[in-house]
Amino acid sequence: MKFLGWSYVLIISGTFFEEIINSILFIALNFTTRSYDLDTWNKRLKKFEEELKIKQNYSLDNL
């Protein structure tokens, strides 16, 4: 039962950490893409999302 308790803590802290990362990325993208149009902003956002998914998959494989 201790394992289940710790898994809930890890899931909650993991989602909280993910939200922090997403907020930081969103703010950084807003500051760096002010002079671009919406299409360029969407392309860069998709690129960041793909890189983040690759990093998340890689980190999950190493657990």
GROMACS .gro file of C-alpha atoms in nm:
model
   63
    1MET     CA    1   0.000   0.000   0.000
    2LYS     CA    2   0.292   0.236   0.054
    3PHE     CA    3   0.378   0.198  -0.313
    4LEU     CA    4   0.031   0.319  -0.417
    5GLY     CA    5   0.064   0.622  -0.194
    6TRP     CA    6   0.400   0.716  -0.341
    7SER     CA    7   0.273   0.661  -0.695
    8TYR     CA    8  -0.006   0.913  -0.632
    9VAL     CA    9   0.246   1.163  -0.500
   10LEU     CA   10   0.466   1.114  -0.808
   11ILE     CA   11   0.172   1.148  -1.045
   12ILE     CA   12   0.050   1.469  -0.879
   13SER     CA   13   0.398   1.622  -0.860
   14GLY     CA   14   0.469   1.512  -1.219
   15THR     CA   15   0.160   1.683  -1.355
   16PHE     CA   16   0.238   1.994  -1.150
   17PHE     CA   17   0.596   1.996  -1.284
   18GLU     CA   18   0.464   1.952  -1.639
   19GLU     CA   19   0.232   2.250  -1.596
   20ILE     CA   20   0.524   2.464  -1.478
   21ILE     CA   21   0.729   2.363  -1.782
   22ASN     CA   22   0.438   2.436  -2.017
   23SER     CA   23   0.389   2.779  -1.858
   24ILE     CA   24   0.757   2.864  -1.893
   25LEU     CA   25   0.758   2.752  -2.257
   26PHE     CA   26   0.445   2.953  -2.331
   27ILE     CA   27   0.591   3.268  -2.177
   28ALA     CA   28   0.923   3.216  -2.357
   29LEU     CA   29   0.745   3.166  -2.688
   30ASN     CA   30   0.540   3.480  -2.634
   31PHE     CA   31   0.851   3.690  -2.575
   32THR     CA   32   1.052   3.542  -2.861
   33THR     CA   33   0.780   3.542  -3.126
   34ARG     CA   34   0.628   3.886  -3.091
   35SER     CA   35   0.751   4.000  -3.432
   36TYR     CA   36   0.630   3.688  -3.616
   37ASP     CA   37   0.292   3.621  -3.767
   38LEU     CA   38   0.054   3.356  -3.632
   39ASP     CA   39   0.155   3.082  -3.880
   40THR     CA   40   0.521   3.108  -3.785
   41TRP     CA   41   0.426   3.105  -3.416
   42ASN     CA   42   0.218   2.789  -3.463
   43LYS     CA   43   0.502   2.614  -3.649
   44ARG     CA   44   0.748   2.696  -3.370
   45LEU     CA   45   0.498   2.585  -3.106
   46LYS     CA   46   0.450   2.249  -3.282
   47LYS     CA   47   0.827   2.206  -3.304
   48PHE     CA   48   0.863   2.271  -2.929
   49GLU     CA   49   0.580   2.028  -2.853
   50GLU     CA   50   0.743   1.754  -3.063
   51GLU     CA   51   1.079   1.809  -2.892
   52LEU     CA   52   0.911   1.798  -2.552
   53LYS     CA   53   0.731   1.472  -2.640
   54ILE     CA   54   1.060   1.317  -2.754
   55LYS     CA   55   1.228   1.423  -2.429
   56GLN     CA   56   0.938   1.292  -2.220
   57ASN     CA   57   0.941   0.955  -2.401
   58TYR     CA   58   1.317   0.930  -2.360
   59SER     CA   59   1.300   1.011  -1.989
   60LEU     CA   60   1.016   0.761  -1.934
   61ASP     CA   61   1.215   0.488  -2.109
   62ASN     CA   62   1.507   0.545  -1.873
   63LEU     CA   63   1.302   0.496  -1.555
   0.00000   0.00000   0.00000
